[in-house]
Amino acid sequence: MHQPEHLKNAGLKSTVPRLKVLSLFESGQERHMSAEDVYKLLLASGDDVGLATVYRVLTQFEQAGLLVRHYFEGGKSVFELNQGKHHDHIVCLQCGRVEEFYDTAIEARQEKVAADRGFSIRDHALHIYADCTKKQCPHKV
Amino acid sequence: MHQPEHLKNAGLKSTVPRLKVLSLFESGQERHMSAEDVYKLLLASGDDVGLATVYRVLTQFEQAGLLVRHYFEGGKSVFELNQGKHHDHIVCLQCGRVEEFYDTAIEARQEKVAADRGFSIRDHALHIYADCTKKQCPHKV
DNA sequence: ATCGCAAATGAGAACGATTATCATTTGCAT
DNA sequence: ATGCAAATGATAATCGTTCTCATTTGCGAT
Ligand SMILES: [Mn+2]
Ligand SMILES: [Mn+2]
Ligand SMILES: [Zn+2]
Ligand SMILES: [Zn+2]
């Protein structure tokens, strides 16, 4: 096991709830999860962690740089493991599937747009909402 | 006055609250406003409209295509007059100022990214969060 | 102008996501 | 094993938004 190290390095002491949340993300079974998603998946697997703790831990992990938070439409934040490389998202309006992409041209153009207007970019979010045209889309999971 | 026509054309009957909300947006004093912003500005100008009505009217105007809704970070939706041409936003993290832009290259690249992955775009939102480097930024209004 | 009535309004309750409170438990350095 | 700051979890509180429902209003037909 190496999770305890991750937490230590992040300056967080290694507690049971934190280890459970972290390994859920590291399990890879679901890459983008809301607090509610995490809470329910943990309950389902027999590990019960308080909902308040889930929220707290997700925020701490975000601050520690272990997770990245996204604000998609629909109100609830979604988290994913921080794998170091920035990327943007396409969300399927039919099935909710989230696909990741990174486009150098778009990234470069954003810098130019900002610079031209006297801004220095801190962060950005590009969310494309679309319909899968492929059969892989279960249209309403 | 031409607001009543706008409402008629949108299939909405011309009521006092709807006219007040519409003319607030048309006054141009503030381009991007949340429901709370609208509610408070109307109260401040002596026109009292119920908060529930403000929410209802904003949603109806959005559906009618009179307003466009944006989901910036921070939870609350923001509305602006629909001037027909799509654009994206740069938000200053210091003063909250919102600047608009439209970049053909970015728009085109998004289409390509989506098409390459078998998606057909319905909508998208590109939010750049940045700091104004110019003096015009009041750094905390 | 008056009527009639469906549509709209507004006060307040309800809601869903998130945060705050605080008594109890736990990790961990000694 | 002990002590204690830090973390947890049940619950209350908060925030933005939507719902409910009794009252009011816009407006087409008289
Ligand atoms: Mn992602
Ligand atoms: Mn705008
Ligand atoms: Zn799909
Ligand atoms: Zn600024």
Coordinates of C-alpha atoms (C1' of nucleotides) and ligand atoms in Angstrom, one line a residue:
Chain A
M1 CA 0.0 0.0 0.0
H2 CA 1.2 3.5 -0.8
Q3 CA -1.8 5.7 0.0
P4 CA -0.5 6.6 3.5
E5 CA 2.6 8.1 1.8
H6 CA 0.3 10.2 -0.5
L7 CA -1.5 11.6 2.5
K8 CA 1.7 12.2 4.5
N9 CA 3.2 14.0 1.5
A10 CA 0.1 16.2 1.3
G11 CA 0.4 17.1 5.0
L12 CA -2.7 15.2 5.9
K13 CA -2.7 12.5 8.6
S14 CA -3.6 9.1 7.4
T15 CA -7.1 8.3 8.7
V16 CA -9.5 5.6 7.8
P17 CA -12.0 7.8 6.0
R18 CA -9.3 9.6 4.0
L19 CA -7.7 6.3 2.9
K20 CA -11.1 5.0 1.8
V21 CA -11.9 8.0 -0.3
L22 CA -8.5 8.0 -1.8
S23 CA -8.5 4.4 -2.8
L24 CA -12.0 4.7 -4.3
F25 CA -10.5 7.3 -6.7
E26 CA -7.4 5.2 -7.2
S27 CA -9.5 2.1 -8.0
G28 CA -10.3 3.7 -11.3
Q29 CA -13.8 2.3 -11.5
E30 CA -15.2 5.7 -11.8
R31 CA -13.0 8.7 -12.8
H32 CA -15.3 11.7 -12.2
M33 CA -17.3 11.6 -9.0
S34 CA -19.5 14.0 -7.0
A35 CA -19.5 14.0 -3.2
E36 CA -22.8 12.1 -3.3
D37 CA -21.3 9.5 -5.7
V38 CA -18.4 8.9 -3.3
Y39 CA -20.6 8.7 -0.3
K40 CA -22.9 6.2 -1.9
L41 CA -20.2 4.0 -3.4
L42 CA -18.5 3.8 0.0
L43 CA -21.7 2.9 1.7
A44 CA -22.4 0.3 -1.0
S45 CA -19.0 -1.3 -0.3
G46 CA -19.8 -1.6 3.4
D47 CA -17.4 1.2 4.4
D48 CA -19.5 3.9 6.1
V49 CA -18.1 7.3 6.2
G50 CA -20.1 10.3 7.2
L51 CA -21.3 12.6 4.4
A52 CA -19.8 15.6 6.1
T53 CA -16.5 13.9 6.2
V54 CA -16.7 13.0 2.5
Y55 CA -17.2 16.7 1.7
R56 CA -14.4 17.8 4.0
V57 CA -12.0 15.2 2.7
L58 CA -12.8 16.0 -1.0
T59 CA -12.1 19.7 -0.3
Q60 CA -8.8 18.9 1.6
F61 CA -7.7 16.6 -1.3
E62 CA -8.4 19.4 -3.7
Q63 CA -6.4 21.9 -1.7
A64 CA -3.6 19.3 -1.4
G65 CA -3.6 18.9 -5.1
L66 CA -4.6 15.2 -5.0
L67 CA -7.9 15.9 -6.7
V68 CA -9.2 18.4 -9.2
R69 CA -12.7 19.8 -8.8
H70 CA -14.9 20.7 -11.8
Y71 CA -18.1 22.7 -11.9
F72 CA -20.2 21.2 -14.6
E73 CA -23.7 22.4 -15.2
G74 CA -26.2 21.0 -12.8
G75 CA -25.0 22.5 -9.6
K76 CA -22.9 19.7 -8.0
S77 CA -19.1 19.7 -8.1
V78 CA -17.3 16.7 -9.6
F79 CA -13.9 15.5 -8.6
E80 CA -11.2 13.5 -10.3
L81 CA -7.7 12.3 -9.5
N82 CA -5.2 14.9 -10.4
Q83 CA -2.9 13.2 -12.9
G84 CA -0.9 16.3 -13.4
K85 CA -1.9 17.1 -16.9
H86 CA -4.7 19.6 -17.5
H87 CA -7.5 18.6 -19.8
D88 CA -11.0 19.7 -20.8
H89 CA -14.2 17.8 -21.0
I90 CA -17.0 16.8 -23.3
V91 CA -20.2 15.8 -21.4
C92 CA -22.8 13.7 -23.2
L93 CA -26.2 15.2 -22.6
Q94 CA -27.9 11.8 -23.2
C95 CA -26.0 9.5 -21.0
G96 CA -23.8 11.8 -18.9
R97 CA -20.6 10.1 -20.0
V98 CA -17.6 12.4 -19.7
E99 CA -14.8 12.3 -22.2
E100 CA -11.5 14.1 -21.8
F101 CA -9.5 16.0 -24.3
Y102 CA -6.6 18.3 -24.6
D103 CA -6.1 20.5 -27.7
T104 CA -2.9 22.5 -28.0
A105 CA -4.4 24.9 -30.5
I106 CA -7.2 25.8 -28.1
E107 CA -4.9 26.2 -25.2
A108 CA -2.6 28.5 -27.2
R109 CA -5.4 30.6 -28.5
Q110 CA -6.8 31.1 -25.0
E111 CA -3.4 32.5 -23.9
K112 CA -3.5 34.9 -26.8
V113 CA -7.1 36.0 -26.2
A114 CA -6.2 36.8 -22.6
A115 CA -3.0 38.5 -23.3
D116 CA -4.5 40.7 -26.0
R117 CA -7.0 41.9 -23.3
G118 CA -4.5 42.5 -20.6
F119 CA -5.2 39.4 -18.5
S120 CA -3.0 36.7 -17.2
I121 CA -4.8 33.4 -17.0
R122 CA -5.0 31.6 -13.7
D123 CA -7.3 28.8 -14.7
H124 CA -9.9 28.0 -17.2
A125 CA -12.7 25.5 -17.9
L126 CA -13.9 24.4 -21.3
H127 CA -17.0 22.3 -21.2
I128 CA -18.5 20.9 -24.3
Y129 CA -22.1 19.6 -24.0
A130 CA -23.0 17.2 -26.8
D131 CA -24.7 14.0 -27.9
C132 CA -22.7 10.9 -28.6
T133 CA -23.5 9.9 -32.2
K134 CA -22.0 6.5 -31.6
K135 CA -23.8 3.3 -30.5
Q136 CA -21.8 3.2 -27.3
C137 CA -24.1 5.8 -25.9
P138 CA -26.7 4.0 -23.7
H139 CA -29.0 7.0 -24.0
K140 CA -30.2 7.3 -20.4
V141 CA -28.2 5.0 -18.3
Chain B
M1 CA -41.7 51.7 -25.5
H2 CA -41.1 48.5 -27.3
Q3 CA -40.7 45.9 -24.5
P4 CA -44.4 44.8 -24.7
E5 CA -43.8 43.7 -28.3
H6 CA -40.7 41.7 -27.2
L7 CA -42.8 39.9 -24.7
K8 CA -45.7 39.3 -27.1
N9 CA -43.3 38.0 -29.7
A10 CA -42.0 35.6 -27.1
G11 CA -45.5 34.4 -26.3
L12 CA -45.4 35.9 -22.8
K13 CA -48.1 38.2 -21.7
S14 CA -46.9 41.6 -20.8
T15 CA -47.1 41.9 -17.0
V16 CA -45.6 44.5 -14.7
P17 CA -42.8 42.3 -13.2
R18 CA -41.8 41.0 -16.6
L19 CA -41.5 44.5 -18.0
K20 CA -39.4 45.6 -15.0
V21 CA -37.0 42.8 -15.3
L22 CA -36.7 43.2 -19.1
S23 CA -36.0 46.9 -18.9
L24 CA -33.4 46.4 -16.2
F25 CA -31.5 44.3 -18.6
E26 CA -32.1 46.7 -21.4
S27 CA -30.9 49.6 -19.3
G28 CA -27.4 48.2 -19.8
Q29 CA -26.2 49.4 -16.5
E30 CA -25.2 45.9 -15.6
R31 CA -24.8 43.3 -18.3
H32 CA -24.4 40.0 -16.4
M33 CA -26.7 39.6 -13.4
S34 CA -27.8 36.8 -11.1
A35 CA -31.4 36.5 -9.8
E36 CA -30.3 38.0 -6.5
D37 CA -28.7 40.9 -8.4
V38 CA -31.9 41.6 -10.3
Y39 CA -34.0 41.3 -7.2
K40 CA -31.9 43.7 -5.3
L41 CA -31.6 46.3 -8.1
L42 CA -35.3 46.3 -8.5
L43 CA -35.9 46.7 -4.8
A44 CA -33.4 49.5 -4.7
S45 CA -35.2 51.3 -7.5
G46 CA -38.5 51.1 -5.6
D47 CA -40.0 48.5 -7.8
D48 CA -40.8 45.5 -5.6
V49 CA -41.1 42.2 -7.4
G50 CA -41.2 38.9 -5.5
L51 CA -38.0 36.9 -5.5
A52 CA -39.9 33.8 -6.7
T53 CA -41.2 35.9 -9.6
V54 CA -37.7 37.0 -10.5
Y55 CA -36.5 33.4 -10.7
R56 CA -39.6 32.4 -12.7
V57 CA -39.3 35.3 -15.1
L58 CA -35.6 34.8 -15.7
T59 CA -36.2 31.2 -16.6
Q60 CA -39.0 32.1 -18.9
F61 CA -36.9 34.7 -20.6
E62 CA -34.2 32.2 -21.0
Q63 CA -36.6 29.7 -22.6
A64 CA -38.0 32.4 -24.8
G65 CA -34.5 33.2 -26.0
L66 CA -34.5 36.8 -24.6
L67 CA -31.8 36.0 -22.0
V68 CA -28.9 33.6 -22.0
R69 CA -27.9 31.8 -18.8
H70 CA -24.3 31.1 -17.7
Y71 CA -23.1 28.8 -15.0
F72 CA -19.9 30.4 -13.7
E73 CA -18.1 29.0 -10.7
G74 CA -19.6 29.9 -7.4
G75 CA -22.9 28.2 -7.7
K76 CA -25.3 30.9 -8.8
S77 CA -26.4 31.3 -12.5
V78 CA -25.9 34.6 -14.2
F79 CA -28.0 36.0 -17.0
E80 CA -27.4 38.4 -19.8
L81 CA -29.4 39.8 -22.7
N82 CA -29.3 37.5 -25.7
Q83 CA -27.7 39.6 -28.4
G84 CA -27.8 36.8 -30.9
K85 CA -24.0 36.2 -31.1
H86 CA -22.4 33.5 -29.0
H87 CA -19.4 34.5 -27.0
D88 CA -17.3 33.2 -24.2
H89 CA -16.0 34.9 -21.0
I90 CA -13.0 36.0 -19.1
V91 CA -13.7 36.6 -15.4
C92 CA -11.2 38.6 -13.3
L93 CA -10.5 36.8 -10.1
Q94 CA -9.6 40.1 -8.4
C95 CA -12.5 42.4 -9.2
G96 CA -15.1 40.0 -10.7
R97 CA -15.2 42.0 -14.0
V98 CA -16.5 39.9 -16.9
E99 CA -15.1 40.5 -20.4
E100 CA -16.5 38.9 -23.5
F101 CA -14.7 37.4 -26.4
Y102 CA -15.2 35.3 -29.5
D103 CA -12.4 33.4 -31.1
T104 CA -13.1 31.7 -34.5
A105 CA -10.1 29.4 -34.2
I106 CA -11.3 28.1 -30.8
E107 CA -14.8 27.6 -32.0
A108 CA -13.6 25.7 -35.0
R109 CA -11.2 23.6 -33.0
Q110 CA -14.0 22.6 -30.6
E111 CA -16.1 21.3 -33.5
K112 CA -13.2 19.2 -34.7
V113 CA -12.4 17.8 -31.2
A114 CA -16.1 16.8 -30.8
A115 CA -16.4 15.4 -34.3
D116 CA -13.2 13.3 -34.0
R117 CA -14.7 11.7 -30.9
G118 CA -18.2 11.1 -32.4
F119 CA -20.0 13.9 -30.6
S120 CA -22.2 16.6 -32.0
I121 CA -22.0 19.7 -30.0
R122 CA -25.2 21.1 -28.5
D123 CA -23.6 23.8 -26.4
H124 CA -20.3 24.8 -24.7
A125 CA -18.9 27.1 -22.1
L126 CA -15.4 28.4 -22.0
H127 CA -14.6 30.3 -18.9
I128 CA -11.2 31.9 -18.4
Y129 CA -10.4 32.9 -14.9
A130 CA -7.6 35.5 -14.8
D131 CA -6.2 38.6 -13.2
C132 CA -6.4 41.9 -15.0
T133 CA -2.9 43.2 -15.4
K134 CA -4.2 46.7 -16.3
K135 CA -4.7 49.5 -13.8
Q136 CA -8.4 49.5 -14.7
C137 CA -8.8 46.6 -12.2
P138 CA -10.0 48.0 -8.9
H139 CA -8.7 44.8 -7.1
K140 CA -11.7 44.2 -4.8
V141 CA -14.6 46.4 -5.7
Chain C
dA1 C1' -66.4 50.0 -19.1
dT2 C1' -67.5 45.5 -17.1
dC3 C1' -67.1 40.5 -16.6
dG4 C1' -64.9 36.2 -16.4
dC5 C1' -61.2 33.4 -16.0
dA6 C1' -56.9 31.5 -17.1
dA7 C1' -52.5 33.0 -16.2
dA8 C1' -49.3 35.4 -13.2
dT9 C1' -47.8 36.9 -8.8
dG10 C1' -45.8 36.8 -4.0
dA11 C1' -45.2 34.9 0.7
dG12 C1' -43.6 31.3 2.5
dA13 C1' -42.5 26.4 2.7
dA14 C1' -39.7 22.9 0.7
dC15 C1' -35.6 21.3 -1.6
dG16 C1' -30.8 19.8 -2.8
dA17 C1' -26.1 20.7 -2.3
dT18 C1' -22.9 22.2 0.8
dT19 C1' -20.9 24.0 5.2
dA20 C1' -20.9 24.8 10.3
dT21 C1' -21.3 23.1 15.0
dC22 C1' -19.9 20.4 18.6
dA23 C1' -19.7 16.2 21.4
dT24 C1' -17.1 12.0 20.7
dT25 C1' -13.4 9.3 18.7
dT26 C1' -8.9 8.5 16.8
dG27 C1' -4.0 8.9 15.1
dC28 C1' 0.2 9.3 16.7
dA29 C1' 4.1 11.4 19.3
dT30 C1' 5.8 10.7 23.8
Chain D
dA1 C1' 0.0 2.8 27.6
dT2 C1' -1.1 8.1 27.9
dG3 C1' -2.4 12.6 26.3
dC4 C1' -4.1 15.6 23.3
dA5 C1' -4.6 18.0 19.0
dA6 C1' -6.8 16.7 15.0
dA7 C1' -10.5 14.3 12.7
dT8 C1' -15.0 12.4 12.6
dG9 C1' -20.1 12.1 12.2
dA10 C1' -24.8 13.3 13.5
dT11 C1' -27.3 17.1 13.0
dA12 C1' -28.4 21.9 12.4
dA13 C1' -27.8 25.7 9.5
dT14 C1' -27.0 28.1 5.1
dC15 C1' -27.5 29.2 0.3
dG16 C1' -29.5 29.2 -4.2
dT17 C1' -33.4 27.8 -6.2
dT18 C1' -38.1 25.7 -6.9
dC19 C1' -42.7 24.6 -5.3
dT20 C1' -47.4 25.5 -3.3
dC21 C1' -51.3 27.9 -3.1
dA22 C1' -54.3 31.8 -2.0
dT23 C1' -54.8 36.3 -4.1
dT24 C1' -54.3 39.4 -8.0
dT25 C1' -54.0 40.8 -12.7
dG26 C1' -54.1 41.0 -17.9
dC27 C1' -57.0 40.8 -21.4
dG28 C1' -60.5 38.9 -24.7
dA29 C1' -65.4 38.8 -25.0
dT30 C1' -69.5 41.0 -23.8
Ligands
MN1 MN -11.3 14.8 -16.4
MN2 MN -21.6 37.7 -21.9
ZN3 ZN -23.9 9.3 -24.5
ZN4 ZN -9.9 43.0 -12.4

